[in-house]
Amino acid sequence: MKLDSMYQEVILDHYKHPHGRGLRDGDAEVHHVNPTCGDEITLRVKYDGETIADVSYEGQGCSISQASASVLNELLVGKELPEAQKIQAAFLELMQSKGQLEPDEAMEEVLEDAVAFAGVSKYPARVKCALLSWMAWKDATAKALSEGKTA
């Protein structure tokens, strides 16, 4: 139970003190909405060659969706695209585990604060909230790549 409490604190901290909030210049922008609950996000991504120079966003919704966007910013900015895609895949795997995947040291090393969302994976309706910004980042990256904005 202590671990769940710590995870809740991490989520609340990112919700109250978001990283990357406020739209800045970017190479690609997307807008995603979760019609189930009304969460929404506008996300911009900026690349410096293969490196993610910035991920900025504006959005509204529950603490899970907003904290997840903050964690995404913290984890991906400064990373090269292949590493960021590895992190995104690990987060997706965790979210799709339906609470069956227990984060180990290796996963914690890759996901850092994002492991706090492990408990969210038990609640399918909340998984969409946690994944909203990650799917937006994936789409913004695909858009930037298709427009030749990354090396």
CSV table of C-alpha atoms in Angstrom, one decimal:
chain,number,residue,atom,x,y,z
A,1,MET,CA,0.0,0.0,0.0
A,2,LYS,CA,2.9,2.3,0.6
A,3,LEU,CA,3.9,2.1,-3.0
A,4,ASP,CA,0.5,3.1,-4.2
A,5,SER,CA,0.6,6.1,-1.9
A,6,MET,CA,4.0,7.1,-3.2
A,7,TYR,CA,2.7,6.7,-6.8
A,8,GLN,CA,-0.3,8.9,-6.0
A,9,GLU,CA,2.0,11.6,-4.7
A,10,VAL,CA,4.1,11.5,-7.9
A,11,ILE,CA,1.0,11.9,-10.0
A,12,LEU,CA,-0.4,14.8,-7.8
A,13,ASP,CA,3.0,16.5,-7.8
A,14,HIS,CA,3.1,16.5,-11.7
A,15,TYR,CA,-0.5,17.7,-11.8
A,16,LYS,CA,0.2,20.6,-9.4
A,17,HIS,CA,3.6,21.5,-10.8
A,18,PRO,CA,3.5,20.5,-14.5
A,19,HIS,CA,6.6,20.3,-16.7
A,20,GLY,CA,6.2,21.6,-20.3
A,21,ARG,CA,2.8,23.3,-19.9
A,22,GLY,CA,2.3,26.3,-22.2
A,23,LEU,CA,2.5,26.0,-25.9
A,24,ARG,CA,5.8,27.1,-27.4
A,25,ASP,CA,7.2,27.0,-31.0
A,26,GLY,CA,7.2,23.5,-32.5
A,27,ASP,CA,7.7,21.6,-35.7
A,28,ALA,CA,4.3,19.8,-35.5
A,29,GLU,CA,1.1,20.3,-33.5
A,30,VAL,CA,-1.8,17.9,-32.8
A,31,HIS,CA,-5.0,18.1,-30.8
A,32,HIS,CA,-6.4,15.0,-29.1
A,33,VAL,CA,-9.6,14.5,-27.2
A,34,ASN,CA,-10.8,11.6,-25.1
A,35,PRO,CA,-14.5,11.6,-25.9
A,36,THR,CA,-15.2,9.3,-23.0
A,37,CYS,CA,-14.3,11.8,-20.3
A,38,GLY,CA,-13.7,15.1,-22.1
A,39,ASP,CA,-9.9,15.3,-21.5
A,40,GLU,CA,-8.1,17.1,-24.2
A,41,ILE,CA,-4.7,18.2,-25.1
A,42,THR,CA,-3.0,20.3,-27.8
A,43,LEU,CA,0.7,19.2,-28.0
A,44,ARG,CA,3.6,20.6,-30.0
A,45,VAL,CA,6.9,18.8,-30.5
A,46,LYS,CA,10.2,20.4,-31.6
A,47,TYR,CA,13.2,18.5,-32.9
A,48,ASP,CA,16.8,19.4,-33.3
A,49,GLY,CA,17.8,16.8,-35.8
A,50,GLU,CA,17.0,13.4,-34.1
A,51,THR,CA,16.8,15.0,-30.6
A,52,ILE,CA,13.6,16.1,-29.0
A,53,ALA,CA,14.3,19.8,-28.3
A,54,ASP,CA,10.9,20.4,-26.7
A,55,VAL,CA,7.4,19.0,-26.0
A,56,SER,CA,4.9,21.7,-25.0
A,57,TYR,CA,1.2,21.3,-24.4
A,58,GLU,CA,-2.0,22.9,-23.2
A,59,GLY,CA,-4.9,20.9,-22.1
A,60,GLN,CA,-7.6,20.3,-19.6
A,61,GLY,CA,-8.8,17.2,-17.9
A,62,CYS,CA,-8.3,15.0,-14.9
A,63,SER,CA,-5.2,14.8,-12.8
A,64,ILE,CA,-4.1,11.6,-14.6
A,65,SER,CA,-4.2,13.0,-18.1
A,66,GLN,CA,-2.5,16.3,-17.1
A,67,ALA,CA,0.2,14.6,-14.9
A,68,SER,CA,0.9,12.1,-17.7
A,69,ALA,CA,1.6,15.0,-20.1
A,70,SER,CA,4.0,16.5,-17.5
A,71,VAL,CA,5.8,13.1,-17.1
A,72,LEU,CA,6.1,12.8,-20.9
A,73,ASN,CA,7.8,16.2,-21.1
A,74,GLU,CA,10.2,15.3,-18.3
A,75,LEU,CA,11.1,11.9,-19.8
A,76,LEU,CA,11.3,12.8,-23.6
A,77,VAL,CA,12.9,16.2,-23.9
A,78,GLY,CA,16.5,15.9,-24.6
A,79,LYS,CA,16.2,12.3,-25.8
A,80,GLU,CA,17.0,11.0,-29.3
A,81,LEU,CA,13.9,9.7,-31.2
A,82,PRO,CA,14.7,6.0,-31.0
A,83,GLU,CA,15.2,6.2,-27.2
A,84,ALA,CA,12.0,8.2,-26.8
A,85,GLN,CA,10.1,5.6,-28.9
A,86,LYS,CA,11.5,2.9,-26.6
A,87,ILE,CA,10.2,4.9,-23.5
A,88,GLN,CA,6.8,5.3,-25.2
A,89,ALA,CA,6.5,1.6,-26.0
A,90,ALA,CA,7.4,0.7,-22.4
A,91,PHE,CA,4.7,3.1,-21.1
A,92,LEU,CA,2.2,1.7,-23.5
A,93,GLU,CA,3.0,-1.9,-22.4
A,94,LEU,CA,2.6,-0.8,-18.7
A,95,MET,CA,-0.8,0.8,-19.5
A,96,GLN,CA,-2.1,-2.2,-21.4
A,97,SER,CA,-1.1,-4.7,-18.7
A,98,LYS,CA,-4.4,-4.4,-16.8
A,99,GLY,CA,-2.5,-4.2,-13.6
A,100,GLN,CA,-0.7,-7.5,-14.2
A,101,LEU,CA,2.7,-6.0,-15.0
A,102,GLU,CA,4.7,-5.2,-11.8
A,103,PRO,CA,7.3,-2.6,-12.5
A,104,ASP,CA,10.8,-3.9,-11.9
A,105,GLU,CA,14.1,-2.1,-11.6
A,106,ALA,CA,14.7,-2.2,-15.4
A,107,MET,CA,11.3,-0.7,-16.1
A,108,GLU,CA,11.8,1.9,-13.4
A,109,GLU,CA,15.1,2.9,-15.0
A,110,VAL,CA,13.3,3.4,-18.4
A,111,LEU,CA,10.1,5.0,-17.2
A,112,GLU,CA,11.3,6.9,-14.1
A,113,ASP,CA,8.2,8.8,-12.7
A,114,ALA,CA,5.9,7.1,-15.3
A,115,VAL,CA,5.9,3.9,-13.2
A,116,ALA,CA,3.6,5.8,-10.9
A,117,PHE,CA,0.8,5.1,-13.5
A,118,ALA,CA,1.1,1.3,-12.9
A,119,GLY,CA,-2.0,1.3,-10.8
A,120,VAL,CA,-3.9,3.2,-13.4
A,121,SER,CA,-3.6,0.2,-15.8
A,122,LYS,CA,-6.2,-1.6,-13.6
A,123,TYR,CA,-8.9,0.8,-14.7
A,124,PRO,CA,-9.5,0.7,-18.5
A,125,ALA,CA,-11.4,4.1,-18.5
A,126,ARG,CA,-8.4,5.8,-16.8
A,127,VAL,CA,-5.8,4.2,-19.2
A,128,LYS,CA,-7.2,6.4,-22.0
A,129,CYS,CA,-6.5,9.4,-19.8
A,130,ALA,CA,-2.9,8.4,-19.1
A,131,LEU,CA,-2.3,7.6,-22.8
A,132,LEU,CA,-3.8,10.8,-24.2
A,133,SER,CA,-0.6,12.9,-24.3
A,134,TRP,CA,1.6,9.9,-25.3
A,135,MET,CA,-0.6,9.2,-28.4
A,136,ALA,CA,-0.6,12.9,-29.2
A,137,TRP,CA,3.2,12.9,-29.0
A,138,LYS,CA,3.4,9.9,-31.3
A,139,ASP,CA,1.1,11.6,-33.8
A,140,ALA,CA,3.0,14.9,-33.6
A,141,THR,CA,6.2,13.1,-34.2
A,142,ALA,CA,4.8,11.2,-37.2
A,143,LYS,CA,3.6,14.6,-38.5
A,144,ALA,CA,7.0,16.2,-38.0
A,145,LEU,CA,8.7,13.2,-39.7
A,146,SER,CA,6.4,13.3,-42.7
A,147,GLU,CA,7.0,17.0,-43.1
A,148,GLY,CA,10.8,16.5,-43.0
A,149,LYS,CA,11.2,18.4,-39.7
A,150,THR,CA,13.6,15.9,-38.2
A,151,ALA,CA,16.9,14.6,-39.5
